[in-house]
XYZ file of C-alpha atoms in Angstrom:
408
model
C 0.000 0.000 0.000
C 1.592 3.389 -1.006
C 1.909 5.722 2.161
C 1.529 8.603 0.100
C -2.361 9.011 -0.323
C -5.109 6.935 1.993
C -6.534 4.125 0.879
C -9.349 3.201 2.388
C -12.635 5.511 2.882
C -13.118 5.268 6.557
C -11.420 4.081 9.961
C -12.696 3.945 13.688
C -10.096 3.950 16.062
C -10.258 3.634 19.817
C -13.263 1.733 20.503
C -13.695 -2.032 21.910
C -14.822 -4.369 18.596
C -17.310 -7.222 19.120
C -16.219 -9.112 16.258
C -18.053 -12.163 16.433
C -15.785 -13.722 13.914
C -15.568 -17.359 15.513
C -17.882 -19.641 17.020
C -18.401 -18.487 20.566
C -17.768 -15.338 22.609
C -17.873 -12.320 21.411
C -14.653 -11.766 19.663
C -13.337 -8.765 21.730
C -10.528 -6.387 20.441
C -9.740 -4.246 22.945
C -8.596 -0.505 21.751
C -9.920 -1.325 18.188
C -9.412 -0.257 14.337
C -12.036 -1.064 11.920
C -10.933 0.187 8.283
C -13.442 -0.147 5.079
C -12.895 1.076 1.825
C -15.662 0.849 -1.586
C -17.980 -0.997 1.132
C -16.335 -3.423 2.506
C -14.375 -4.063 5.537
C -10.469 -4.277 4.829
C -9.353 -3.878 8.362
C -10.160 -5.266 11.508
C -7.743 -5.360 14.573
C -6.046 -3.248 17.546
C -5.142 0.381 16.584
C -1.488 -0.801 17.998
C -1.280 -2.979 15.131
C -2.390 -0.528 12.220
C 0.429 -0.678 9.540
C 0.893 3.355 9.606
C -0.633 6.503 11.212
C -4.812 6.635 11.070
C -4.539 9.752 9.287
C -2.266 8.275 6.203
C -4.698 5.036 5.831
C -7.744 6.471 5.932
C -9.792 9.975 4.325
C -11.812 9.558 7.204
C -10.446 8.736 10.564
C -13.338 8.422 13.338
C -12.039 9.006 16.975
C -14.481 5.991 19.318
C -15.039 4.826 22.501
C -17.541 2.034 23.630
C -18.047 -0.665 21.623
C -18.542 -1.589 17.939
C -20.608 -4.432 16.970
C -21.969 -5.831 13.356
C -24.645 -3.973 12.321
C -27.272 -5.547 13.468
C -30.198 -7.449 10.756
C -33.997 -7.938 11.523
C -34.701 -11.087 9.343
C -38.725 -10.913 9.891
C -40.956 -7.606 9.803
C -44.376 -6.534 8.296
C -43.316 -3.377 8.746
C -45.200 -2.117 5.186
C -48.696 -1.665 6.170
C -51.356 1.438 6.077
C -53.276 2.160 9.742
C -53.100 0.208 12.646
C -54.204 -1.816 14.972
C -54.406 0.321 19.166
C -57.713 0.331 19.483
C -57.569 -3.005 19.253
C -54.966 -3.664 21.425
C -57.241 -1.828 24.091
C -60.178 -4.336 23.379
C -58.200 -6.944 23.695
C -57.260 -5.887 27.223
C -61.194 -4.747 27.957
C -61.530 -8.473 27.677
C -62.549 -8.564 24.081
C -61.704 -11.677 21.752
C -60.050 -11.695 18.698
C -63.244 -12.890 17.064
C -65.489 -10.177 18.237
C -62.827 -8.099 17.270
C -62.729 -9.553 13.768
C -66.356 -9.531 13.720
C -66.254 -5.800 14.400
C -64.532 -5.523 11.308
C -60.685 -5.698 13.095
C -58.224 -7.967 13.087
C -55.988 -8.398 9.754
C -59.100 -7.437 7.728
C -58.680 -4.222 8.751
C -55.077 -3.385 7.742
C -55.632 -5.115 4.442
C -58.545 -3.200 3.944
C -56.034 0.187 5.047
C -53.404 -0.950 3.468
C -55.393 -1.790 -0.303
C -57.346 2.392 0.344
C -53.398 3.500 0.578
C -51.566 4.416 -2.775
C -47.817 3.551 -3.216
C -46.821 6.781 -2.173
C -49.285 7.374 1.182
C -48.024 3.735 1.792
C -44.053 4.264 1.646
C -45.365 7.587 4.084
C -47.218 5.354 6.764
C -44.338 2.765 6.533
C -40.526 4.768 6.463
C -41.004 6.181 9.687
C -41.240 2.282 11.462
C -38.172 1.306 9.202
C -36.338 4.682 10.764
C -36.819 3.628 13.739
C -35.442 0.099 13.342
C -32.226 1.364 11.489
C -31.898 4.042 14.913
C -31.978 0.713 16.915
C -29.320 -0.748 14.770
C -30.629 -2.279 12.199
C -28.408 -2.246 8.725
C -30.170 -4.930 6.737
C -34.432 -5.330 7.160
C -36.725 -8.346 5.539
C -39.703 -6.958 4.820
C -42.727 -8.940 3.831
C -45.954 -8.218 1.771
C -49.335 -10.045 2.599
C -51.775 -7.143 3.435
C -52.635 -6.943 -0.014
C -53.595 -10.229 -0.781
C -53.918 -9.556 -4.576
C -51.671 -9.107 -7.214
C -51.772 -4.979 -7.556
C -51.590 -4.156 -4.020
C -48.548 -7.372 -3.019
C -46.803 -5.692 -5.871
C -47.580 -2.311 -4.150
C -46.348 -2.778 -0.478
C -43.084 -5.137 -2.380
C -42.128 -1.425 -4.174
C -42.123 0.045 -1.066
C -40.105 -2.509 0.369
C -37.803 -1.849 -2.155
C -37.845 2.263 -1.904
C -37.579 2.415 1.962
C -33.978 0.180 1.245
C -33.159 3.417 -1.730
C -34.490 5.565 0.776
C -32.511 4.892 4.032
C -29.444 3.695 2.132
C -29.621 -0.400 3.886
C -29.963 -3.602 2.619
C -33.817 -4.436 2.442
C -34.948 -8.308 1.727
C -38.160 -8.425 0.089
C -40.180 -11.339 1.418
C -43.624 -12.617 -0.893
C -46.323 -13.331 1.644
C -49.070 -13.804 0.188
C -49.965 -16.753 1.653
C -50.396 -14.613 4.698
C -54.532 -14.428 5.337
C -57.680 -15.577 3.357
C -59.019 -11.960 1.748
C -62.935 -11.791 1.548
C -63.307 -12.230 -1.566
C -61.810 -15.730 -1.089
C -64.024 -16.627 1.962
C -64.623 -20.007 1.743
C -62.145 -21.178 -0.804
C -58.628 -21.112 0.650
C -57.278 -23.272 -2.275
C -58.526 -20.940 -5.142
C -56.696 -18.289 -3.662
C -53.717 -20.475 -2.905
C -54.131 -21.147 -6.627
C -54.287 -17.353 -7.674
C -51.349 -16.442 -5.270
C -48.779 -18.863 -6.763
C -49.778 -17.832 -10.646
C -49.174 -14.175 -9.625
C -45.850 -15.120 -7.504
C -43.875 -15.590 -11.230
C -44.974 -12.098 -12.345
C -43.658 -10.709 -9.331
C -40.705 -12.326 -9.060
C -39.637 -11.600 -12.706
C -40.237 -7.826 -11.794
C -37.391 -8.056 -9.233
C -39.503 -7.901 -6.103
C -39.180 -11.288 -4.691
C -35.873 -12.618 -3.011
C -38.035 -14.840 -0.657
C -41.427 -16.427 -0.795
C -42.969 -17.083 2.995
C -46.525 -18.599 4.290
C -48.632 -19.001 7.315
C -49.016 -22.661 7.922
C -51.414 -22.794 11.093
C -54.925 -23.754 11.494
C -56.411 -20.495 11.010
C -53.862 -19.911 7.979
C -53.457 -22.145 5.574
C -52.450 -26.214 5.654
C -49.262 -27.728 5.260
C -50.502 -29.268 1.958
C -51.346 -25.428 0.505
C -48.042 -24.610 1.896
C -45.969 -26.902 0.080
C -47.739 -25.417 -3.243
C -46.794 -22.260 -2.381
C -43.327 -23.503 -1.727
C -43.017 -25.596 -4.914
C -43.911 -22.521 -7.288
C -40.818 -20.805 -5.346
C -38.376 -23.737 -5.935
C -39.702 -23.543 -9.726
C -38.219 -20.338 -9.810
C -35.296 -20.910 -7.674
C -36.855 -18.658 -5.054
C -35.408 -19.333 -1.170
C -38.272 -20.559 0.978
C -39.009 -19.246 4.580
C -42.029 -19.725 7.165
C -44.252 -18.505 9.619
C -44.081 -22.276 11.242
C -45.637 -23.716 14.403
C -46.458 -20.520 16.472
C -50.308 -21.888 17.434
C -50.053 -25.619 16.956
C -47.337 -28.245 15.631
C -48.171 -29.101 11.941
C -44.938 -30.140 11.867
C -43.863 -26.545 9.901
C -40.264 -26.897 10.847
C -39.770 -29.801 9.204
C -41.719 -28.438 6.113
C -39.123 -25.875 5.805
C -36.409 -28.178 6.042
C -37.574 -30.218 3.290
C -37.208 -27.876 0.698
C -34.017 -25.999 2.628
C -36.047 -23.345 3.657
C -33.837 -20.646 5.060
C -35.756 -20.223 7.997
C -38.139 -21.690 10.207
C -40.267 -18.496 12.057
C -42.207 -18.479 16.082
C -41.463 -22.090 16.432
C -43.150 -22.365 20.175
C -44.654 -25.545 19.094
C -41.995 -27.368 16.820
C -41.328 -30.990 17.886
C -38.184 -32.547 18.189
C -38.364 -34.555 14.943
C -39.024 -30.703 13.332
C -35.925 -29.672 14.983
C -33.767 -32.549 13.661
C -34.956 -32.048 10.181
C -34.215 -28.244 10.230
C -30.660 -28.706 11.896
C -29.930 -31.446 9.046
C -31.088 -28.693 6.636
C -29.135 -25.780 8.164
C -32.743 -23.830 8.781
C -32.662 -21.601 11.247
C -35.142 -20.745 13.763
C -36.186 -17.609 13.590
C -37.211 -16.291 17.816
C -40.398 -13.432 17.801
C -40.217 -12.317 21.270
C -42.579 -9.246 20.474
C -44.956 -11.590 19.483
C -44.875 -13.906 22.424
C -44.858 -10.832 24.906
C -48.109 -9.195 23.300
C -49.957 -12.136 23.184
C -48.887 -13.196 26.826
C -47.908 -16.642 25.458
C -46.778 -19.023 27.873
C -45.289 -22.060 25.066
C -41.510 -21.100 24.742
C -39.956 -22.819 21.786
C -38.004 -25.672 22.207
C -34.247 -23.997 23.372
C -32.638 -26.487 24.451
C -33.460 -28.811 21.832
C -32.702 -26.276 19.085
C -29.074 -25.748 21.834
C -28.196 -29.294 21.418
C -29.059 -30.260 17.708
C -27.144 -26.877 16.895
C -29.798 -25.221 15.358
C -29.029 -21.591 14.913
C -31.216 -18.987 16.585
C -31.944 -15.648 14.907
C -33.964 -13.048 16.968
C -36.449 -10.275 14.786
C -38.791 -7.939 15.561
C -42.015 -9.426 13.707
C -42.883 -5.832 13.084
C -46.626 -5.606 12.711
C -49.478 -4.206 13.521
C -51.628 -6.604 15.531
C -49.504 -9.009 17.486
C -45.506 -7.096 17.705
C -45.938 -3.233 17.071
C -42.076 -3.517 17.883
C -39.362 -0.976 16.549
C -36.532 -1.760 18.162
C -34.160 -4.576 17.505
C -32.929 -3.969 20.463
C -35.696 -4.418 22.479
C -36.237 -7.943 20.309
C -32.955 -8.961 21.972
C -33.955 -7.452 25.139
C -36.852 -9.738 25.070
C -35.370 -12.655 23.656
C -33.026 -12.412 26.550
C -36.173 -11.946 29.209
C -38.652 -14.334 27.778
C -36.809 -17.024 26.178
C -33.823 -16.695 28.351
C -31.033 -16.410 25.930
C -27.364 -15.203 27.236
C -26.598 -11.333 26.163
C -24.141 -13.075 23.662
C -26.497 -15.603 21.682
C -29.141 -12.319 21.454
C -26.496 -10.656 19.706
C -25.300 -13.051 17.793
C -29.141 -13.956 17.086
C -29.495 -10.288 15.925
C -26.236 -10.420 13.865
C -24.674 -13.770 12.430
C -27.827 -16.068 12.649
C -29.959 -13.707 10.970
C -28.035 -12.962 8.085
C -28.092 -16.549 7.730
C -31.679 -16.600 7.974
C -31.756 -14.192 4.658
C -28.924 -16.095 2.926
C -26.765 -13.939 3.436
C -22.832 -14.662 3.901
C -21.500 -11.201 3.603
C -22.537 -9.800 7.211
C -23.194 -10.192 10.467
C -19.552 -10.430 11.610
C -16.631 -7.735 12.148
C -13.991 -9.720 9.684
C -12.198 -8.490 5.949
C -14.011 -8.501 3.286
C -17.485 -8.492 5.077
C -20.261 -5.415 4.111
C -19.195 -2.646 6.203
C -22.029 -3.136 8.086
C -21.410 -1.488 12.148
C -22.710 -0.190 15.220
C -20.865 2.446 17.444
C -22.676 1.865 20.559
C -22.251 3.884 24.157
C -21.640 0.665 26.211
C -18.937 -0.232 28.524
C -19.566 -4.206 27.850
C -22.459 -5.619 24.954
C -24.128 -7.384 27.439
C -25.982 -3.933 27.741
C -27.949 -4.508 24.573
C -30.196 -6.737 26.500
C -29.817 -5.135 30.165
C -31.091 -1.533 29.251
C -34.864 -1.428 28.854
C -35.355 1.842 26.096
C -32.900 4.809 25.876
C -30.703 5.318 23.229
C -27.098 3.853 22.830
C -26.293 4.229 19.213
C -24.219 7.469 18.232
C -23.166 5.928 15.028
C -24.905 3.216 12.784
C -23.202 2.370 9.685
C -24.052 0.506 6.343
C -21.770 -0.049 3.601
C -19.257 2.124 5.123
C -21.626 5.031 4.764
C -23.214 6.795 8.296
C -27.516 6.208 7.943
C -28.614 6.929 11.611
């Protein structure tokens, strides 16, 4: 490297770097350096061990203290959606049920009904302000699913403004096809005629660059394990990576339906069996942990942890951003619960946040402080990370990071 003009677009020097490049702990560099250049990282180690002066390696040297960690990635959100749901949420504490709420004309009828009134623009309005808030948390890379449109024109609506919030706020967004999701009224009554009408619109879609994941709600008051793997087969026609909202009410054995066609990831899980958990560690699926879900609808069925522990099943943790069961903007928070609810340590949250959700989107570029990696990175105000998960609220970014460029 000549000495004589930088070469690299950005180093942080001074802070404490969570690396988690390796299989356990969390990869500490004490008194770090963290050099990136066109994007990626070329340089991680102690500032002792930099190969010149900050100043002549970088056009951007960035004094730190606290720690750095991978930026962090929320691998399941609904987070496009018009209206919501707190009224609702106030019933439901009145005493009211979900079906005299749905009878009153609530539940996911209503934000489908919101979210179909919207136009593309009035939607990506409603919707940047949630993914804001997520990338504030953290959050450098968001999956973001359709499935309030439940026809062709408005799932291609909400997957555009998937794909603008990503332009907009300068992160990686994962567009997720969901329309398997909910039966829309005009399909009352015949769940597999609109099975059949979702899959012939999923090719359409997915040849308009919208779909980089095709998902489904296999529970009894979704849709069956047998319209599921329809759904799923039209994806593996197209070479489309499979993921799913499995076994959060019942077990119809949905973790082991993702496994079987290598779904990426396995979602909720409360109710997977064993035999589920064996097929989706011999598939590499990961289970995906919704803590906002389980804490608003006071669940008491934690997944199977120790199972998942000893078949080495990785855990990813997400916010299940939505409007009816996780109105959650804060990855943080996810881990915060994750750590509360389901008991993980501060160090499998992160890592659940980080590592195992980028594998949970495919990806193999993130998630980890090592070269080469997306310059993906936190600059928290923490004397040790295990204060992700101990703080409930405040703020502890002061620097969030994607592709080497500052977003929050």
């Amino acid at each position: 490297m000549s000495m004589t003009e930088p070469q690299w677009d950005g180093l942080v020097v001074g802070a404490h770097l969570a690396t988690l490049d390796g299989a356990a702990g969390y990869g500490e560099i004490t008194d770090g350096a963290l050099g990136w250049h066109d994007g990626r990282i070329t340089h991680v180690g102690r500032r002792a061990d930099l190969p010149a002066s900050p100043e002549r390696l970088a056009r951007e040297v960035i004094q730190a203290d606290g720690w750095i960690t991978p930026g962090l990635i929320d691998c399941h959100t609904h987070l496009v959606f018009a209206g919501d749901r707190a009224r609702e949420f106030e019933l439901r504490l009145q005493g009211a049920s979900y079906e005299e709420i749905a009878r009153a004309g609530g539940g996911i009828a209503s934000t489908v009904k919101a979210t179909r009134e919207a136009d593309e623009d009035e939607l990506l309005r409603q919707s940047l302000p949630r993914a804001q808030a997520l990338v504030a948390s953290g959050a450098t890379t968001l999956e973001i699913k359709s499935g309030y449109g439940l026809d062709l024109d408005n799932e291609r609506k909400m997957l555009r403004v998937a794909r603008r919030i990503g332009e907009r706020l300068g992160v990686t967004v994962r567009t997720t096809y969901l329309a398997a999701h909910a039966l829309p009224t005009e399909f009352a009554g015949n769940s597999d005629g609109y099975i059949n009408a979702a899959v012939q619109w999923l090719p359409q879609l997915h040849s308009e660059g919208l779909v980089d994941a095709v998902d489904a709600f296999c529970e009894g008051i979704g849709f069956t394990p047998g319209q599921t793997r329809r759904m799923f087969e039209a994806a593996r026609a197209l070479g489309v990576p499979v993921k799913l909202h499995a076994d959060q009410l019942s077990d119809l054995g949905g973790g082991a339906l993702a496994a079987a066609f290598d779904g990426l990831s396995a979602d909720h899980v409360e109710h997977t069996s064993v035999d589920s958990v064996r097929a989706m560690a011999g598939h590499g699926t990961v289970a995906v942990l919704l803590p906002g879900a389980f804490h608003v609808l006071r669940e008491t069925k934690l997944p199977p942890l120790d199972a998942f522990r000893e078949h080495g099943v990785a855990m990813a943790v997400a916010t299940d951003c939505n409007p009816g069961t996780s109105p959650l903007l804060s990855m943080r928070q996810a881990m915060q619960l994750a750590s509360t609810h389901f008991r993980l340590t501060p160090e499998e949250a992160l890592r659940g946040a980080t590592t195992h959700a980028a594998r949970a989107l495919g990806f193999n570029d993130r998630g980890a402080l090592r070269v080469g990696a997306r310059a993906d990175f936190v600059c928290w105000n923490l004397r040790h990370p295990s204060e992700l998960c101990y703080w409930l609220g405040g703020q502890l970014t002061h620097g969030v990071f994607a592709g080497g460029r500052q977003v929050a």
